[in-house]
XYZ file of C-alpha atoms in Angstrom:
393
model
C 218.060 45.711 -10.153
C 218.270 41.328 -11.781
C 217.746 41.298 -14.762
C 214.078 40.397 -16.695
C 212.315 39.191 -19.718
C 212.624 43.242 -20.554
C 216.020 44.140 -18.784
C 218.970 42.405 -17.941
C 221.626 44.002 -15.616
C 224.655 43.503 -17.496
C 226.579 43.475 -21.304
C 227.126 39.987 -20.572
C 224.235 38.796 -20.396
C 222.745 40.718 -23.516
C 225.688 38.923 -25.869
C 224.049 35.760 -24.509
C 220.500 36.323 -25.428
C 221.257 37.644 -28.521
C 223.391 34.096 -29.316
C 220.470 32.584 -28.376
C 218.249 34.818 -30.638
C 219.686 35.431 -33.498
C 220.498 32.753 -36.334
C 223.934 31.174 -36.146
C 225.178 33.335 -39.147
C 224.072 36.328 -38.187
C 225.665 35.954 -34.410
C 229.150 35.028 -35.849
C 229.193 37.918 -37.416
C 229.210 40.082 -34.499
C 231.224 38.392 -32.471
C 234.205 36.895 -35.330
C 237.683 38.461 -34.884
C 240.136 38.346 -37.529
C 243.146 35.055 -38.304
C 243.463 33.735 -34.261
C 241.862 36.834 -33.192
C 244.553 36.858 -30.142
C 243.547 40.615 -30.623
C 240.372 40.535 -30.212
C 240.378 38.730 -27.007
C 243.479 40.814 -25.363
C 240.486 44.014 -26.099
C 238.522 42.872 -23.203
C 241.121 40.963 -21.315
C 243.913 43.419 -20.797
C 241.005 45.794 -18.925
C 240.746 42.785 -16.273
C 244.378 43.590 -15.980
C 244.100 47.443 -14.674
C 243.000 47.208 -11.131
C 241.360 49.713 -9.052
C 242.506 52.500 -5.758
C 239.050 52.587 -3.920
C 238.722 54.492 -0.934
C 236.164 54.031 1.650
C 235.601 57.525 2.669
C 234.611 61.778 2.431
C 232.154 59.174 -1.466
C 230.621 61.760 -3.746
C 227.223 62.082 -3.009
C 226.938 63.120 -7.271
C 228.956 62.194 -9.748
C 229.720 64.440 -13.198
C 230.084 62.419 -15.848
C 229.674 64.636 -18.811
C 231.654 66.146 -21.470
C 232.299 66.629 -25.053
C 233.818 64.961 -27.894
C 234.440 67.363 -30.926
C 232.456 70.171 -29.659
C 229.217 67.622 -28.510
C 227.758 67.936 -25.645
C 227.437 63.946 -23.797
C 225.720 63.584 -21.029
C 228.409 60.107 -20.389
C 231.638 59.275 -21.855
C 230.202 56.963 -23.977
C 229.754 56.938 -28.050
C 228.508 54.899 -30.511
C 231.111 53.593 -32.515
C 229.609 53.112 -36.644
C 228.998 49.638 -37.522
C 227.933 47.685 -40.796
C 224.548 47.006 -41.983
C 222.961 45.828 -38.923
C 220.812 43.382 -40.042
C 220.488 42.024 -36.277
C 217.272 44.061 -36.319
C 214.660 45.716 -39.061
C 215.164 48.518 -37.119
C 218.614 49.097 -37.318
C 220.567 52.515 -37.157
C 217.658 54.043 -36.327
C 217.162 51.812 -33.468
C 220.814 52.584 -32.463
C 220.220 56.499 -32.913
C 217.429 56.878 -31.742
C 218.279 54.798 -28.086
C 221.754 57.357 -28.510
C 219.296 60.653 -28.582
C 217.636 59.424 -25.628
C 220.780 58.567 -23.999
C 221.892 61.960 -25.148
C 224.417 61.483 -26.409
C 226.732 60.653 -29.336
C 226.382 57.987 -32.515
C 228.389 57.195 -34.827
C 226.874 56.661 -38.880
C 228.764 54.213 -41.272
C 228.622 54.517 -44.676
C 227.825 50.335 -44.979
C 225.160 51.323 -42.496
C 222.006 49.763 -43.610
C 219.161 52.812 -43.113
C 220.557 56.994 -45.296
C 221.681 58.324 -42.930
C 218.599 60.963 -43.005
C 217.182 59.398 -41.094
C 219.066 58.580 -39.311
C 219.315 62.358 -38.871
C 216.633 62.836 -37.927
C 216.919 60.240 -34.675
C 219.719 61.401 -33.944
C 220.800 65.392 -35.165
C 223.846 64.717 -33.020
C 225.705 61.935 -35.196
C 228.745 61.771 -36.612
C 229.595 60.393 -39.754
C 232.046 57.710 -40.569
C 233.501 56.642 -44.067
C 236.494 54.106 -45.364
C 238.675 55.062 -48.097
C 236.461 54.431 -50.568
C 236.626 55.327 -53.932
C 238.396 58.769 -55.153
C 238.811 62.151 -53.336
C 234.751 62.880 -55.160
C 232.850 60.585 -53.893
C 235.244 60.546 -50.534
C 233.873 64.308 -51.075
C 230.580 63.245 -52.779
C 230.104 60.879 -49.618
C 231.265 63.794 -46.784
C 228.715 66.681 -48.303
C 225.346 64.281 -48.677
C 226.347 63.220 -44.520
C 226.893 67.435 -43.679
C 223.773 68.360 -46.164
C 221.888 65.602 -43.164
C 223.368 67.414 -41.028
C 226.796 65.382 -39.573
C 228.381 67.394 -36.812
C 231.417 65.912 -37.895
C 233.519 63.118 -39.840
C 235.244 59.920 -39.461
C 237.704 57.974 -41.353
C 238.340 54.527 -40.617
C 241.420 52.956 -41.339
C 241.962 50.199 -38.808
C 241.301 47.066 -42.045
C 244.196 45.508 -43.905
C 241.010 42.635 -45.373
C 241.643 39.777 -43.701
C 238.837 38.029 -43.735
C 240.277 33.919 -42.235
C 238.161 33.018 -39.179
C 240.346 30.276 -37.356
C 236.589 28.922 -37.108
C 235.446 29.732 -40.014
C 234.018 32.547 -41.118
C 230.420 33.107 -41.528
C 228.566 32.825 -44.877
C 227.022 36.028 -45.929
C 225.161 36.510 -49.255
C 225.875 38.947 -52.268
C 221.592 39.511 -51.201
C 219.331 37.376 -49.996
C 217.909 35.884 -53.372
C 216.628 32.223 -52.829
C 220.111 30.590 -53.834
C 221.169 32.290 -50.335
C 217.389 31.880 -47.928
C 217.549 28.298 -48.845
C 221.299 27.760 -47.338
C 220.060 30.211 -44.239
C 217.372 28.048 -43.572
C 217.893 25.414 -41.396
C 219.398 29.082 -39.097
C 216.332 30.748 -39.886
C 214.893 27.505 -38.507
C 215.639 27.247 -34.821
C 215.547 31.011 -34.595
C 212.190 31.325 -35.868
C 211.404 34.924 -33.506
C 214.054 36.951 -35.846
C 212.659 36.146 -39.576
C 208.671 36.517 -37.967
C 210.695 40.177 -35.876
C 210.791 41.039 -39.732
C 208.108 39.718 -41.181
C 206.143 41.634 -38.448
C 207.993 44.896 -40.800
C 207.405 44.093 -44.334
C 211.060 43.561 -44.871
C 213.565 40.875 -45.080
C 217.490 42.150 -43.696
C 219.179 44.316 -46.856
C 222.464 44.567 -47.340
C 223.056 47.379 -49.444
C 224.773 50.254 -48.594
C 222.918 54.289 -49.362
C 225.328 56.173 -47.522
C 227.744 55.038 -49.899
C 227.086 56.807 -53.229
C 225.125 59.974 -53.691
C 221.161 59.943 -52.785
C 218.817 58.783 -55.353
C 221.845 56.612 -57.203
C 221.341 52.872 -57.690
C 222.529 51.350 -54.220
C 224.848 48.697 -53.458
C 225.341 45.484 -52.399
C 227.349 44.997 -49.594
C 230.256 43.325 -51.291
C 229.821 44.889 -54.130
C 231.315 48.187 -51.944
C 233.528 46.348 -50.569
C 234.589 45.281 -53.957
C 235.367 48.804 -54.886
C 236.762 49.672 -51.273
C 239.396 46.177 -52.257
C 240.380 48.094 -54.901
C 241.055 51.696 -54.190
C 244.821 52.695 -53.618
C 245.840 52.971 -50.161
C 245.129 56.477 -48.232
C 248.324 58.864 -48.193
C 248.453 61.131 -45.264
C 247.974 63.637 -48.376
C 243.936 62.556 -49.173
C 243.524 62.813 -45.150
C 244.733 66.739 -45.576
C 242.986 67.349 -48.370
C 239.535 66.143 -47.149
C 239.978 67.294 -43.655
C 240.312 70.605 -45.250
C 237.799 70.109 -47.482
C 234.988 69.004 -44.660
C 235.881 72.524 -42.336
C 234.233 70.780 -39.338
C 235.464 68.295 -36.569
C 237.500 65.557 -37.904
C 238.449 62.571 -36.728
C 241.538 59.470 -37.975
C 239.726 56.227 -36.630
C 242.139 53.081 -35.775
C 245.307 55.126 -34.991
C 247.549 52.277 -32.746
C 250.865 53.724 -33.055
C 252.256 57.427 -31.876
C 254.062 57.679 -35.159
C 250.321 57.803 -36.940
C 248.639 60.182 -34.168
C 251.501 62.419 -34.481
C 250.360 62.327 -37.913
C 247.712 63.394 -37.252
C 248.142 66.022 -35.591
C 249.969 67.712 -38.278
C 247.561 67.111 -40.623
C 244.603 69.083 -38.414
C 242.815 66.481 -37.124
C 239.889 66.892 -33.822
C 240.137 63.603 -32.850
C 241.855 60.534 -33.074
C 240.353 57.191 -31.952
C 242.709 54.787 -30.375
C 241.329 51.273 -32.145
C 242.518 48.042 -33.660
C 238.717 47.591 -35.168
C 237.189 45.512 -32.325
C 240.337 42.385 -33.185
C 239.121 42.422 -37.159
C 243.049 44.479 -38.124
C 245.601 42.639 -37.955
C 245.020 39.365 -35.502
C 248.937 39.900 -32.416
C 247.883 43.766 -32.226
C 247.727 44.350 -29.051
C 244.454 45.607 -26.856
C 243.292 49.320 -27.415
C 243.944 50.051 -23.825
C 247.079 48.989 -23.802
C 248.157 51.020 -26.540
C 246.126 54.086 -25.045
C 249.001 55.401 -22.306
C 251.741 55.565 -25.114
C 249.334 57.458 -28.085
C 248.468 59.279 -24.627
C 251.871 60.405 -24.216
C 252.887 61.577 -27.322
C 250.562 63.694 -28.469
C 248.148 63.122 -25.730
C 247.841 67.916 -24.903
C 246.970 68.239 -28.830
C 244.389 66.455 -30.160
C 241.070 64.432 -28.715
C 242.170 61.046 -27.919
C 239.099 57.742 -27.900
C 239.220 54.232 -26.628
C 237.254 52.011 -28.559
C 237.805 47.976 -27.691
C 237.113 45.914 -25.289
C 234.626 48.070 -23.640
C 232.155 45.074 -21.655
C 230.974 47.960 -18.461
C 230.901 51.109 -16.785
C 234.634 50.633 -15.329
C 235.699 50.028 -18.282
C 235.329 52.920 -19.380
C 236.997 54.345 -16.343
C 240.498 52.585 -16.669
C 240.009 54.109 -20.241
C 239.311 57.892 -19.028
C 241.666 57.350 -16.307
C 244.679 56.364 -18.630
C 243.790 59.616 -21.371
C 241.207 58.831 -23.224
C 238.530 61.364 -23.222
C 234.811 59.474 -24.457
C 235.536 56.424 -24.804
C 233.784 54.649 -27.862
C 231.263 51.016 -27.743
C 230.794 48.534 -31.182
C 229.264 45.306 -30.384
C 227.879 45.928 -27.405
C 225.052 48.122 -28.356
C 224.302 45.557 -31.479
C 223.960 42.640 -29.438
C 221.472 44.237 -26.346
C 219.689 45.319 -30.232
C 219.398 42.162 -30.749
C 218.576 41.162 -27.421
C 215.357 44.014 -27.370
C 215.776 45.653 -30.130
C 215.694 49.725 -29.164
C 215.103 49.719 -25.456
C 217.693 46.610 -25.969
C 220.442 49.111 -26.513
C 219.491 51.545 -23.574
C 219.803 48.983 -21.184
C 223.086 49.182 -22.492
C 223.863 52.856 -22.333
C 221.511 53.333 -18.956
C 224.696 49.768 -17.969
C 227.839 51.376 -18.412
C 226.544 55.242 -17.379
C 225.018 53.957 -13.820
C 228.718 51.401 -13.837
C 230.176 55.330 -14.717
C 229.242 56.084 -11.758
C 229.362 53.555 -9.443
C 233.209 53.425 -10.881
C 233.323 57.217 -10.050
C 231.891 56.912 -6.286
C 234.133 53.651 -4.649
C 237.099 55.303 -6.041
C 236.060 58.548 -4.511
C 236.195 61.026 -7.736
C 232.963 63.851 -7.647
C 233.982 64.090 -11.987
C 236.005 61.855 -14.984
C 238.144 64.861 -15.465
C 239.420 63.894 -11.364
C 241.459 60.476 -13.020
C 244.503 59.742 -13.579
C 246.537 57.425 -14.266
C 247.136 57.222 -9.616
C 243.421 55.779 -9.421
C 244.391 52.591 -10.761
C 247.071 49.839 -10.342
C 249.088 49.044 -13.348
C 250.783 45.971 -14.149
C 254.693 47.092 -15.348
C 254.344 45.415 -18.931
C 250.562 46.476 -19.333
C 251.237 48.220 -22.503
C 253.923 46.045 -23.971
C 255.966 48.812 -25.131
C 259.211 48.455 -26.592
C 261.904 50.289 -23.391
C 262.693 53.390 -23.719
C 266.559 54.543 -24.610
């Protein structure tokens, strides 16, 4: 199906449309990686190094793509990764929740989201709530309990962040709040992207940089940078902290940001349900290899003891299949759906999810697999140095 005004046939096309529609600073906030962007670039480049071993006859007429993640049925193995303040569209996380519900998959909601957890829960009851370790234990538990009351089916704690905001090409300006000074600074960018401002004005508001899910319902909502400052001042989390929170939560629990096999083993030790192999989309420690390169060693270490997801660099359904063949149960996407939303709102998110699902099914067909659960490393051509692992002694 060729691209039309209301449909794009690739995630790359969604990105191009997002770039045309968003003010430069907003777009750069979506694509920027830490420092030189080495990890961010490798997240996508690594997938191109993996080849397939296709078959040509006895191909399956039907393909099973459903699975379960942390006790939740999903129609296909792609989940929404939690991302912060979604200023690319007025409906933000609520639009993403509606789209993911329509696609039959789980929404990951960030504690730094711009929409209250209660509104998102109404749009998609099948959601996991995510939090960084911000504040003391009481604050963490209060945040989790608010999410539980709203119906969260699981808790995600994100650990892959070192507060490195340096960018070799310059960090985009993000204001503390949209006051007159900030709007004047953004005015030249918005002037060449008037459609962006018009979409917000039609909704009777401007982008909100508050983070309502970081506090108890009814409390004053902190600004994004107010919350960020609190996060920076919070002492580093310990494995004892994580075990305590997992026990207090008592339900499905994911540790996001695992890249080292030893950390994967520690996640198993504290009783986590799942881990996400992730480098925060290249926004953690630059020069970390791509998530997909690190996945096999993590799978070797704990693959029979915990659910493993892959987050980072997914742009095609074939990328999803490669991750599953290397041992992931499912993948999580971030930039891809944000580009879709920037390109065409909720319909754009639906579009991205449809692209990925059809790509998974097409790739299974080419591999002569009738189910995603039949995939394994033998379906891939893997370069000898792909994982960048140290030689085994």
